[in-house]
Short mmCIF file of C-alpha atoms in Angstrom, two decimals:
data_model
loop_
_atom_site.label_atom_id
_atom_site.label_comp_id
_atom_site.label_asym_id
_atom_site.label_seq_id
_atom_site.Cartn_x
_atom_site.Cartn_y
_atom_site.Cartn_z
CA MET L 1 -6.89 33.04 -11.14
CA SER L 2 -9.97 32.99 -13.35
CA ALA L 3 -11.80 36.33 -13.64
CA GLU L 4 -15.13 34.55 -13.16
CA PRO L 5 -16.58 35.21 -9.66
CA LEU L 6 -16.30 32.29 -7.25
CA ASP L 7 -20.01 31.90 -6.59
CA THR L 8 -20.73 31.19 -10.27
CA ARG L 9 -18.00 28.56 -10.62
CA GLU L 10 -18.48 24.83 -10.26
CA VAL L 11 -17.95 23.54 -6.73
CA ILE L 12 -15.23 20.89 -6.95
CA LEU L 13 -14.91 19.96 -3.29
CA GLU L 14 -17.34 20.61 -0.47
CA ALA L 15 -17.30 19.79 3.22
CA ILE L 16 -20.48 20.24 5.25
CA ASP L 17 -20.25 20.24 9.04
CA LEU L 18 -17.32 17.85 8.99
CA THR L 19 -16.47 16.61 12.47
CA ARG L 20 -13.76 14.18 13.42
CA GLU L 21 -13.25 13.03 16.98
CA PHE L 22 -10.34 11.08 18.42
CA ASP L 23 -11.09 9.63 21.84
CA GLY L 24 -13.71 12.28 22.50
CA VAL L 25 -11.49 15.18 21.40
CA LYS L 26 -12.68 17.06 18.32
CA ALA L 27 -9.80 17.41 15.85
CA LEU L 28 -12.31 18.93 13.42
CA ASP L 29 -15.45 20.64 14.63
CA ARG L 30 -18.29 21.30 12.14
CA PHE L 31 -15.81 22.26 9.45
CA SER L 32 -17.50 23.53 6.27
CA PHE L 33 -16.05 24.98 3.10
CA LYS L 34 -16.35 24.98 -0.68
CA LEU L 35 -13.51 24.81 -3.16
CA HIS L 36 -14.35 26.06 -6.63
CA ARG L 37 -12.90 25.22 -10.02
CA GLY L 38 -9.70 27.18 -10.64
CA GLU L 39 -9.40 28.35 -7.04
CA VAL L 40 -6.41 27.87 -4.74
CA LEU L 41 -7.60 27.58 -1.17
CA GLY L 42 -5.07 27.68 1.64
CA LEU L 43 -5.72 25.71 4.80
CA LEU L 44 -3.77 27.27 7.65
CA GLY L 45 -3.30 26.76 11.33
CA ALA L 46 -0.75 25.89 13.95
CA ASN L 47 0.30 22.30 14.59
CA GLY L 48 -2.73 20.42 15.88
CA ALA L 49 -5.21 22.93 14.44
CA GLY L 50 -6.86 20.23 12.32
CA LYS L 51 -5.32 20.77 8.88
CA THR L 52 -3.89 17.29 8.55
CA THR L 53 -7.08 15.69 9.85
CA ALA L 54 -9.06 17.73 7.33
CA MET L 55 -6.72 16.71 4.51
CA ASN L 56 -6.89 13.05 5.56
CA CYS L 57 -10.69 13.15 5.59
CA LEU L 58 -10.69 14.78 2.16
CA LEU L 59 -8.37 12.07 0.83
CA GLY L 60 -10.54 9.32 2.27
CA LEU L 61 -7.73 8.12 4.56
CA THR L 62 -9.77 8.90 7.66
CA LEU L 63 -13.53 8.73 7.91
CA PRO L 64 -15.27 11.71 9.50
CA THR L 65 -17.23 11.10 12.69
CA SER L 66 -20.08 13.10 11.17
CA GLY L 67 -20.71 15.49 8.32
CA GLU L 68 -20.71 15.31 4.57
CA LEU L 69 -17.94 15.35 1.98
CA ASN L 70 -18.61 15.76 -1.72
CA ALA L 71 -16.27 16.07 -4.68
CA PHE L 72 -17.41 16.84 -8.23
CA GLY L 73 -20.95 16.76 -6.84
CA LEU L 74 -20.59 13.13 -5.65
CA PRO L 75 -20.44 11.80 -2.09
CA LEU L 76 -16.77 11.01 -1.50
CA GLN L 77 -16.97 7.69 0.31
CA ALA L 78 -19.34 6.06 -2.17
CA ASN L 79 -17.42 7.34 -5.20
CA ARG L 80 -13.87 7.25 -3.92
CA ILE L 81 -12.24 5.57 -6.93
CA LYS L 82 -14.11 7.71 -9.48
CA ILE L 83 -13.11 10.88 -7.61
CA LEU L 84 -9.48 9.88 -7.05
CA GLN L 85 -9.12 9.30 -10.79
CA ARG L 86 -9.78 13.06 -11.28
CA ALA L 87 -7.70 14.19 -8.30
CA ASN L 88 -4.13 13.92 -7.10
CA PHE L 89 -2.06 14.59 -4.02
CA SER L 90 1.46 15.50 -3.03
CA SER L 91 2.89 15.80 0.43
CA ALA L 92 6.28 16.64 1.82
CA TYR L 93 5.73 13.73 4.22
CA THR L 94 5.18 10.89 1.78
CA ALA L 95 7.77 9.43 -0.53
CA LEU L 96 7.94 7.41 -3.68
CA PRO L 97 9.83 4.11 -3.27
CA GLY L 98 13.41 5.19 -2.74
CA ASN L 99 15.06 2.20 -4.38
CA LEU L 100 13.43 2.72 -7.78
CA LEU L 101 14.66 5.10 -10.43
CA VAL L 102 12.66 8.28 -10.85
CA TRP L 103 11.30 7.28 -14.29
CA GLN L 104 10.25 3.86 -12.94
CA ASN L 105 8.22 5.41 -10.12
CA LEU L 106 6.58 7.89 -12.43
CA LEU L 107 5.81 5.26 -15.06
CA VAL L 108 4.06 3.09 -12.46
CA PHE L 109 1.80 5.96 -11.37
CA ALA L 110 1.20 7.00 -14.99
CA ARG L 111 -0.09 3.49 -15.65
CA ILE L 112 -2.21 3.51 -12.48
CA TYR L 113 -3.88 6.73 -13.66
CA GLY L 114 -4.13 5.46 -17.25
CA VAL L 115 -2.14 8.37 -18.69
CA PRO L 116 -2.03 8.13 -22.49
CA ASN L 117 1.50 8.23 -23.90
CA PRO L 118 3.00 8.18 -20.40
CA LYS L 119 6.67 8.57 -21.36
CA LYS L 120 5.95 11.79 -23.27
CA LYS L 121 3.83 13.13 -20.44
CA ILE L 122 6.51 12.35 -17.86
CA ALA L 123 9.19 14.01 -20.00
CA GLU L 124 7.04 17.16 -20.44
CA LEU L 125 6.32 17.49 -16.73
CA MET L 126 9.92 16.84 -15.73
CA GLU L 127 11.02 19.53 -18.15
CA MET L 128 8.45 21.96 -16.72
CA LEU L 129 9.81 21.33 -13.21
CA GLU L 130 13.40 21.50 -14.48
CA ILE L 131 14.29 17.97 -13.37
CA SER L 132 14.70 16.17 -16.73
CA HIS L 133 18.26 15.30 -15.75
CA LEU L 134 16.97 13.27 -12.77
CA SER L 135 15.06 10.72 -14.81
CA LYS L 136 17.62 7.96 -14.24
CA SER L 137 18.48 8.94 -10.67
CA VAL L 138 17.68 6.73 -7.72
CA THR L 139 14.64 8.27 -6.02
CA GLY L 140 15.98 7.74 -2.50
CA GLN L 141 19.15 9.67 -3.28
CA LEU L 142 17.41 12.88 -4.34
CA SER L 143 17.69 16.08 -2.32
CA ALA L 144 14.56 17.42 -0.58
CA GLY L 145 14.00 19.93 -3.39
CA GLU L 146 14.40 17.32 -6.12
CA SER L 147 12.18 14.88 -4.27
CA THR L 148 9.44 17.50 -3.87
CA ARG L 149 9.52 18.24 -7.59
CA VAL L 150 9.37 14.54 -8.47
CA ASN L 151 6.33 14.24 -6.18
CA LEU L 152 4.77 17.16 -8.00
CA VAL L 153 5.35 15.48 -11.36
CA LYS L 154 3.48 12.48 -9.93
CA ALA L 155 0.71 14.80 -8.75
CA PHE L 156 0.34 16.44 -12.19
CA LEU L 157 0.48 13.18 -14.18
CA ASN L 158 -3.27 12.70 -14.62
CA ASP L 159 -4.03 16.39 -15.27
CA PRO L 160 -6.05 16.49 -12.05
CA GLU L 161 -9.03 18.78 -11.71
CA LEU L 162 -8.53 18.70 -7.95
CA LEU L 163 -5.09 18.84 -6.41
CA MET L 164 -4.26 18.56 -2.73
CA LEU L 165 -0.82 19.83 -1.79
CA ASP L 166 0.34 19.26 1.77
CA GLU L 167 3.20 21.63 2.59
CA PRO L 168 4.80 21.34 -0.85
CA THR L 169 7.58 23.79 0.02
CA ALA L 170 8.49 22.35 3.43
CA SER L 171 12.27 22.07 3.84
CA LEU L 172 13.00 23.69 0.49
CA ASP L 173 15.50 26.51 0.01
CA PRO L 174 13.99 29.87 -1.06
CA ASP L 175 15.02 29.44 -4.68
CA ILE L 176 13.42 26.01 -5.11
CA ALA L 177 10.39 27.07 -3.05
CA ASP L 178 9.92 30.00 -5.43
CA LYS L 179 10.14 27.69 -8.45
CA VAL L 180 7.61 25.30 -6.92
CA ARG L 181 5.16 28.16 -6.22
CA LYS L 182 5.48 29.42 -9.79
CA VAL L 183 4.86 25.98 -11.24
CA VAL L 184 1.81 25.42 -9.03
CA ARG L 185 0.41 28.78 -10.12
CA LYS L 186 1.17 28.06 -13.78
CA VAL L 187 -0.54 24.67 -13.69
CA GLN L 188 -3.50 26.12 -11.82
CA ARG L 189 -3.92 28.97 -14.35
CA GLU L 190 -3.42 26.89 -17.47
CA ARG L 191 -5.62 23.98 -16.43
CA ASN L 192 -8.07 25.72 -14.16
CA VAL L 193 -7.29 23.26 -11.38
CA ALA L 194 -8.87 23.54 -7.94
CA ILE L 195 -6.09 23.35 -5.37
CA LEU L 196 -6.25 22.80 -1.64
CA TYR L 197 -2.95 23.96 -0.21
CA THR L 198 -1.50 23.68 3.28
CA SER L 199 1.67 25.41 4.35
CA HIS L 200 3.37 26.98 7.30
CA ASN L 201 5.14 29.36 4.96
CA MET L 202 3.09 32.57 4.76
CA ARG L 203 5.02 33.72 1.71
CA ASP L 204 3.64 30.63 -0.04
CA ILE L 205 0.14 31.46 1.00
CA GLU L 206 0.27 35.10 -0.05
CA GLU L 207 1.75 34.22 -3.39
CA VAL L 208 -0.28 31.13 -4.28
CA CYS L 209 -3.66 31.22 -2.53
CA ASP L 210 -6.76 33.07 -3.70
CA ARG L 211 -8.46 32.48 -0.38
CA VAL L 212 -7.45 31.06 2.99
CA ILE L 213 -9.14 29.40 5.91
CA PHE L 214 -7.54 29.65 9.34
CA LEU L 215 -8.23 26.71 11.65
CA HIS L 216 -7.77 26.66 15.40
CA LYS L 217 -8.63 23.59 17.51
CA GLY L 218 -10.58 22.15 14.59
CA LYS L 219 -12.76 25.21 14.03
CA ILE L 220 -12.66 27.88 11.37
CA VAL L 221 -11.45 31.09 12.97
CA CYS L 222 -11.53 33.26 9.87
CA GLN L 223 -11.47 33.06 6.11
CA GLY L 224 -11.08 35.34 3.13
CA THR L 225 -8.39 36.52 0.74
CA PRO L 226 -4.96 36.90 2.34
CA ALA L 227 -5.15 40.69 1.83
CA ASP L 228 -8.63 40.92 3.39
CA ILE L 229 -7.58 38.95 6.44
CA VAL L 230 -4.54 41.12 7.03
CA ALA L 231 -6.70 44.23 6.55
CA GLN L 232 -9.31 42.97 9.05
CA SER L 233 -6.73 42.29 11.69
CA SER L 234 -4.49 44.69 13.50
CA SER L 235 -1.51 42.81 12.08
CA ASP L 236 0.98 43.91 9.48
CA ASN L 237 1.14 40.70 7.53
CA LEU L 238 -0.19 37.17 7.30
CA GLU L 239 2.58 35.76 9.46
CA ASP L 240 1.50 38.00 12.36
CA VAL L 241 -2.08 36.86 11.81
CA PHE L 242 -0.93 33.26 11.98
CA ILE L 243 0.94 33.84 15.24
CA LYS L 244 -1.98 35.73 16.77
CA ILE L 245 -4.42 32.94 15.94
CA ALA L 246 -2.01 30.24 17.09
CA ARG L 247 -1.59 31.97 20.47
CA ASP L 248 -4.97 33.55 21.11
CA GLY L 249 -7.21 31.30 19.10
CA GLU L 250 -8.96 34.21 17.42
CA LEU L 251 -8.26 37.08 15.12
CA LEU L 252 -11.29 39.34 15.31
CA ASP L 253 -13.81 40.14 17.97
CA GLU L 254 -16.38 38.17 16.04
CA PRO L 255 -14.85 35.47 13.90
CA LYS L 256 -16.03 35.65 10.33
CA LYS L 257 -18.38 32.79 9.50
CA GLU L 258 -18.52 30.73 6.30
CA SER L 259 -19.36 33.17 3.52
CA ALA L 260 -21.87 32.57 0.73
CA VAL L 261 -19.16 31.17 -1.52
CA MET X 1 -11.18 -4.80 -11.18
CA ASN X 2 -8.94 -2.95 -13.56
CA PHE X 3 -6.14 -5.07 -15.05
CA ARG X 4 -4.18 -1.98 -16.10
CA ILE X 5 -3.86 -0.99 -12.45
CA ILE X 6 -2.94 -4.52 -11.36
CA SER X 7 -0.26 -4.68 -14.07
CA ALA X 8 1.08 -1.27 -12.97
CA LEU X 9 1.42 -2.49 -9.38
CA VAL X 10 3.07 -5.73 -10.51
CA MET X 11 5.44 -3.71 -12.70
CA ARG X 12 6.45 -1.73 -9.61
CA TYR X 13 7.42 -4.93 -7.77
CA LEU X 14 9.33 -6.18 -10.81
CA PHE X 15 11.28 -2.92 -10.96
CA LEU X 16 11.98 -3.34 -7.26
CA TYR X 17 13.31 -6.89 -7.64
CA ALA X 18 15.32 -5.96 -10.72
CA ARG X 19 16.95 -3.12 -8.80
CA SER X 20 17.60 -5.16 -5.65
CA PRO X 21 19.50 -8.36 -6.43
CA MET X 22 19.60 -9.10 -2.68
CA ARG X 23 15.83 -9.61 -2.77
CA LEU X 24 16.28 -12.26 -5.45
CA VAL X 25 19.04 -13.91 -3.44
CA GLU X 26 16.70 -13.98 -0.42
CA LEU X 27 14.15 -15.90 -2.51
CA ALA X 28 16.61 -18.75 -2.95
CA PHE X 29 18.91 -18.54 0.06
CA TRP X 30 16.79 -19.94 2.91
CA PRO X 31 15.04 -22.59 0.79
CA VAL X 32 18.45 -23.82 -0.38
CA VAL X 33 19.79 -23.89 3.19
CA ASP X 34 16.73 -25.91 4.26
CA LEU X 35 17.07 -28.25 1.34
CA VAL X 36 20.76 -28.91 1.95
CA VAL X 37 20.14 -29.64 5.66
CA TRP X 38 17.18 -31.95 4.99
CA GLY X 39 18.94 -33.48 2.00
CA ASN X 40 22.00 -34.38 4.06
CA VAL X 41 19.85 -35.78 6.86
CA THR X 42 18.00 -37.89 4.29
CA VAL X 43 21.24 -39.22 2.81
CA PHE X 44 22.56 -40.02 6.31
CA ILE X 45 19.40 -41.93 7.26
CA GLN X 46 19.27 -43.77 3.93
CA LYS X 47 22.84 -44.99 4.39
CA ASN X 48 22.31 -46.17 7.92
CA THR X 49 18.88 -47.81 7.81
CA THR X 50 16.99 -50.37 5.78
CA PRO X 51 16.16 -49.45 2.15
CA GLU X 52 12.44 -49.45 2.97
CA PHE X 53 12.87 -46.93 5.77
CA GLY X 54 15.27 -44.97 3.61
CA SER X 55 12.55 -44.47 0.99
CA TYR X 56 10.25 -42.97 3.66
CA VAL X 57 12.70 -40.26 4.56
CA LEU X 58 12.35 -38.83 1.06
CA PHE X 59 9.02 -37.59 2.37
CA PHE X 60 11.05 -35.00 4.27
CA LEU X 61 12.37 -33.50 1.07
CA GLY X 62 8.94 -33.50 -0.59
CA GLY X 63 7.40 -31.91 2.51
CA MET X 64 10.12 -29.31 2.74
CA ILE X 65 9.76 -28.26 -0.91
CA LEU X 66 5.96 -28.08 -0.78
CA TRP X 67 6.06 -26.24 2.54
CA ASP X 68 8.30 -23.64 0.98
CA ILE X 69 5.77 -23.13 -1.82
CA MET X 70 3.13 -22.18 0.75
CA PHE X 71 5.54 -20.02 2.73
CA ARG X 72 6.65 -18.11 -0.41
CA ALA X 73 3.02 -17.46 -1.39
CA GLN X 74 2.30 -15.99 2.05
CA GLN X 75 5.48 -13.93 1.91
CA GLY X 76 4.63 -12.65 -1.56
CA VAL X 77 1.51 -10.97 -0.19
CA ALA X 78 2.83 -9.82 3.20
CA ILE X 79 6.24 -8.62 2.05
CA SER X 80 4.81 -6.77 -0.93
CA PHE X 81 2.63 -4.82 1.48
CA LEU X 82 5.56 -4.24 3.83
CA GLU X 83 7.64 -2.93 0.92
CA ASP X 84 5.08 -0.14 0.57
CA VAL X 85 5.20 0.56 4.31
CA TRP X 86 9.01 0.53 4.43
CA THR X 87 9.26 2.92 1.48
CA ARG X 88 6.54 5.23 2.87
CA ASN X 89 4.65 4.72 -0.38
CA LEU X 90 1.45 3.34 1.11
CA LEU X 91 -0.33 6.69 1.23
CA ASN X 92 0.49 7.34 -2.42
CA ILE X 93 -1.22 4.06 -3.23
CA PHE X 94 -4.23 4.62 -0.99
CA VAL X 95 -4.89 8.10 -2.42
CA ALA X 96 -4.59 6.77 -5.98
CA PRO X 97 -7.61 5.17 -7.69
CA VAL X 98 -6.56 1.66 -6.59
CA ARG X 99 -9.18 -0.72 -5.20
CA SER X 100 -8.25 -3.07 -2.35
CA SER X 101 -9.00 -6.01 -4.66
CA GLU X 102 -6.55 -4.67 -7.27
CA TYR X 103 -3.85 -4.13 -4.67
CA ILE X 104 -4.27 -7.63 -3.24
CA SER X 105 -4.41 -9.20 -6.71
CA ALA X 106 -1.07 -7.60 -7.55
CA THR X 107 0.47 -9.08 -4.40
CA PHE X 108 -0.99 -12.50 -5.35
CA ILE X 109 0.74 -12.31 -8.73
CA VAL X 110 4.01 -11.31 -7.10
CA GLY X 111 3.56 -14.26 -4.73
CA MET X 112 3.10 -16.56 -7.71
CA LEU X 113 6.29 -15.28 -9.34
CA ARG X 114 8.20 -15.78 -6.09
CA ILE X 115 6.93 -19.36 -5.94
CA LEU X 116 8.04 -20.06 -9.50
CA ILE X 117 11.58 -18.88 -8.79
CA THR X 118 11.82 -20.83 -5.54
CA ALA X 119 10.30 -23.99 -7.04
CA VAL X 120 12.69 -24.00 -10.00
CA VAL X 121 15.75 -23.51 -7.76
CA LEU X 122 14.68 -26.22 -5.27
CA SER X 123 13.69 -28.73 -7.96
CA PHE X 124 17.04 -28.28 -9.67
CA ILE X 125 19.14 -28.66 -6.50
CA SER X 126 17.12 -31.58 -5.08
CA TRP X 127 17.44 -33.48 -8.35
CA PHE X 128 21.14 -32.90 -8.90
CA GLY X 129 22.20 -32.90 -5.24
CA TYR X 130 20.04 -35.66 -3.78
CA ALA X 131 18.51 -37.52 -6.72
CA PHE X 132 15.10 -36.48 -5.47
CA ASN X 133 12.82 -35.73 -8.41
CA ILE X 134 9.88 -33.61 -7.30
CA PHE X 135 8.33 -34.35 -10.70
CA GLN X 136 7.76 -37.93 -9.57
CA LEU X 137 4.60 -36.37 -8.18
CA SER X 138 3.70 -35.94 -11.85
CA TRP X 139 0.54 -33.96 -12.64
CA TRP X 140 -0.41 -34.04 -8.97
CA LEU X 141 2.14 -31.29 -8.52
CA ILE X 142 -0.25 -28.81 -10.15
CA PRO X 143 -3.17 -29.19 -7.70
CA PHE X 144 -0.68 -29.49 -4.82
CA PHE X 145 1.01 -26.22 -5.78
CA LEU X 146 -2.29 -24.44 -6.44
CA ASN X 147 -3.82 -25.44 -3.11
CA LEU X 148 -0.75 -24.52 -1.10
CA MET X 149 -0.51 -21.22 -2.96
CA LEU X 150 -4.15 -20.41 -2.16
CA PHE X 151 -3.63 -21.11 1.53
CA GLY X 152 -0.41 -19.04 1.45
CA TRP X 153 -2.41 -16.14 -0.03
CA SER X 154 -4.98 -16.44 2.76
CA LEU X 155 -2.23 -16.32 5.39
CA GLY X 156 -0.67 -13.38 3.53
CA MET X 157 -3.92 -11.42 3.71
CA ILE X 158 -4.28 -12.20 7.41
CA SER X 159 -0.68 -11.03 8.06
CA THR X 160 -1.35 -7.85 6.07
CA ALA X 161 -4.54 -7.17 8.00
CA LEU X 162 -2.65 -7.52 11.31
CA ILE X 163 0.08 -5.12 10.16
CA LEU X 164 -2.58 -2.65 8.99
CA ARG X 165 -4.20 -2.77 12.40
CA TRP X 166 -1.11 -2.77 14.63
CA GLY X 167 1.46 -1.15 12.37
CA LEU X 168 5.08 -2.22 12.10
CA ALA X 169 4.90 -3.60 15.65
CA ALA X 170 3.18 -6.57 14.01
CA GLU X 171 5.82 -6.92 11.31
CA SER X 172 7.31 -10.06 12.83
CA LEU X 173 3.95 -11.76 12.32
CA ALA X 174 4.51 -11.50 8.58
CA TRP X 175 7.35 -13.97 9.02
CA ALA X 176 5.92 -16.05 11.85
CA ILE X 177 2.32 -16.77 10.88
CA PRO X 178 2.98 -19.76 8.58
CA PHE X 179 5.01 -21.38 11.35
CA PHE X 180 2.03 -21.28 13.70
CA PHE X 181 0.47 -23.79 11.32
CA GLN X 182 3.51 -25.94 10.61
CA PRO X 183 3.12 -28.28 13.62
CA VAL X 184 -0.50 -29.08 12.82
CA VAL X 185 -0.60 -29.46 9.04
CA ALA X 186 1.42 -32.69 8.89
CA VAL X 187 4.26 -31.39 6.75
CA PHE X 188 6.86 -33.96 7.82
CA TYR X 189 4.73 -36.67 9.48
CA ARG X 190 1.37 -38.33 8.99
CA VAL X 191 -1.77 -37.14 10.72
CA GLU X 192 -2.11 -40.57 12.35
CA ASP X 193 1.29 -40.03 14.00
CA MET X 194 0.05 -36.87 15.70
CA PRO X 195 -1.51 -36.86 19.18
CA ALA X 196 -5.20 -37.74 19.06
CA TRP X 197 -6.28 -34.28 20.21
CA ALA X 198 -4.35 -32.63 17.37
CA ARG X 199 -5.79 -34.72 14.54
CA PRO X 200 -9.19 -32.97 14.24
CA ILE X 201 -7.36 -29.64 14.24
CA ALA X 202 -5.06 -30.85 11.45
CA TRP X 203 -8.01 -31.73 9.20
CA CYS X 204 -9.32 -28.15 9.48
CA PHE X 205 -6.51 -26.82 7.29
CA PRO X 206 -6.10 -27.43 3.55
CA PRO X 207 -2.30 -28.09 3.60
CA THR X 208 -2.87 -31.23 5.71
CA TYR X 209 -4.74 -32.87 2.82
CA ILE X 210 -1.99 -31.84 0.41
CA PHE X 211 0.88 -33.20 2.50
CA GLU X 212 -1.01 -36.45 3.16
CA GLY X 213 -1.72 -36.62 -0.58
CA MET X 214 1.92 -36.05 -1.42
CA ARG X 215 2.99 -38.98 0.78
CA SER X 216 0.31 -41.17 -0.75
CA VAL X 217 1.43 -40.37 -4.30
CA MET X 218 5.12 -40.88 -3.44
CA LYS X 219 4.42 -44.19 -1.71
CA SER X 220 1.80 -45.82 -3.90
CA GLY X 221 1.29 -43.51 -6.87
CA THR X 222 -2.36 -43.02 -5.95
CA MET X 223 -4.14 -39.91 -4.78
CA ASN X 224 -7.25 -39.64 -2.67
CA TRP X 225 -9.54 -37.40 -4.71
CA ASP X 226 -11.60 -36.57 -1.65
CA TYR X 227 -8.51 -34.98 -0.13
CA LEU X 228 -8.12 -32.64 -3.10
CA GLY X 229 -11.81 -31.76 -2.89
CA TYR X 230 -11.62 -30.98 0.84
CA ALA X 231 -8.44 -28.92 0.35
CA ALA X 232 -10.01 -26.87 -2.47
CA GLY X 233 -13.25 -26.33 -0.55
CA LEU X 234 -11.45 -25.25 2.61
CA ASN X 235 -9.19 -22.97 0.59
CA ILE X 236 -12.19 -21.15 -0.88
CA LEU X 237 -13.55 -20.72 2.64
CA TYR X 238 -10.23 -19.44 4.05
CA LEU X 239 -9.69 -17.08 1.10
CA ALA X 240 -13.16 -15.61 1.59
CA LEU X 241 -12.59 -15.21 5.35
CA ALA X 242 -9.13 -13.67 4.89
CA GLY X 243 -10.44 -11.29 2.20
CA TRP X 244 -13.29 -10.25 4.48
CA LEU X 245 -10.86 -9.72 7.37
CA PHE X 246 -8.56 -7.58 5.21
CA VAL X 247 -11.38 -5.32 3.98
CA TRP X 248 -12.88 -5.09 7.48
CA VAL X 249 -9.53 -4.08 9.01
CA LEU X 250 -8.90 -1.59 6.19
CA ASN X 251 -12.26 0.07 6.87
CA LEU X 252 -11.54 0.00 10.60
CA THR X 253 -8.18 1.74 10.12
CA ARG X 254 -9.92 4.41 8.02
CA LYS X 255 -12.58 4.85 10.69
CA ARG X 256 -9.99 5.16 13.46
CA GLY X 257 -7.58 7.26 11.42
CA LEU X 258 -4.81 4.67 11.76
CA LEU X 259 -3.96 4.51 8.08
CA THR X 260 -2.04 7.78 8.10
CA LYS X 261 0.48 6.50 10.64
CA PHE X 262 2.09 4.58 7.78
CA ALA X 263 3.16 7.90 6.25
CA THR X 264 5.60 8.59 8.99
CA GLN X 265 6.63 5.13 10.22
#
């Protein structure tokens, strides 16, 4: 993490009073946050808390019912292509075409993002993620861990300034999950990338995220550094905090509001 | 539009076809089955009727080959989109800096390549198997192919829009939509042979002018230029309407949050 305080860093992604309704039910309710350059922000909450809806709004896959979304200081909807060129995304729930070879899939996306010298870039990233040997493998025949790392190579291809990672360690064994966390941290440190990170694995969050936002029924329940949140609660660790929020819907007597950052 | 992005998307489909020989076989299999059936029927009728009537039945083969051109163009667009749905890759595309116009253009190019393969295979078999030379249509083949391809693209965009809106439940429409039009675009018979109520409907669609034109060229070697003009004009209209429908449905799916369902289907 950069030593520079958050409030002096460039805001990469900003949501202002984002609300998304489905058939009258608010999946997101006046959700506001800022993600700064070089920051890893964890978005947490139980199933149905609004994380996926938030991520989909931020990716432009779903339009918010109301509210504002800006990235790199530009309104997202009007500048979608320009913004997506500087961002990337990886999810445990999407896949690259399974019948292509790994290098074919990566080459296609490298061309889409206009990566200079794509073959060299792909080779470097595959080496960093320790999957060089998979280059000629059929994508659909990879294990979950291999597939996740190939998706991460795709996500790093364009040296994104903004990276959205949706449960990148889901269904990975502890060893691979640890490797993935280390790579994400390394890339974030070396390139000062702003990362929005969702996970149900609290070990991930404690290790990777500088700051977290807990969502419950579409609303922010609390936010802060993982250590601060644990300290503010009567829980022993972040996992207990997660369970408490998932069951009770609140952590503190007075939920902490959006801070100045 | 960015041609680098279009070429990247086309490259993806080429990789896909190169890695799946069955997809290439599918491009030729059904057209060849159709051709053999119609070819044999033609030979049977030619042997058992007067020479004059026998020459008319060659219209069947011409109609069948040109129909397949349109069908392949529609499939090129719709199946390319479905490939992304089937492989759960659609979200990767929609969160990449790819414009709708670039995505659709890539599917058009894939459609064109599919047509080329099908046309070459059918021309070869019809010439050697049934002494039917599609090139007797001479240079008229070019505007015929182009017009049918344009209408196929329009139908492809409409099929894609329906799948976007209703998900894989609408997948069968990708295969069926061209056949909704087959009875009314005079593929195998003249417009004047259709019931009176159906004739005005027939003239609303560009392929009707092309199939009528094909019969005219095969019979007398002349082409009605007005027909080509009407077909081209209507094609521009249908392409614009289909493009508008696709973009409208895409925006609607974003508004309703339906796009993300393709990640898990």
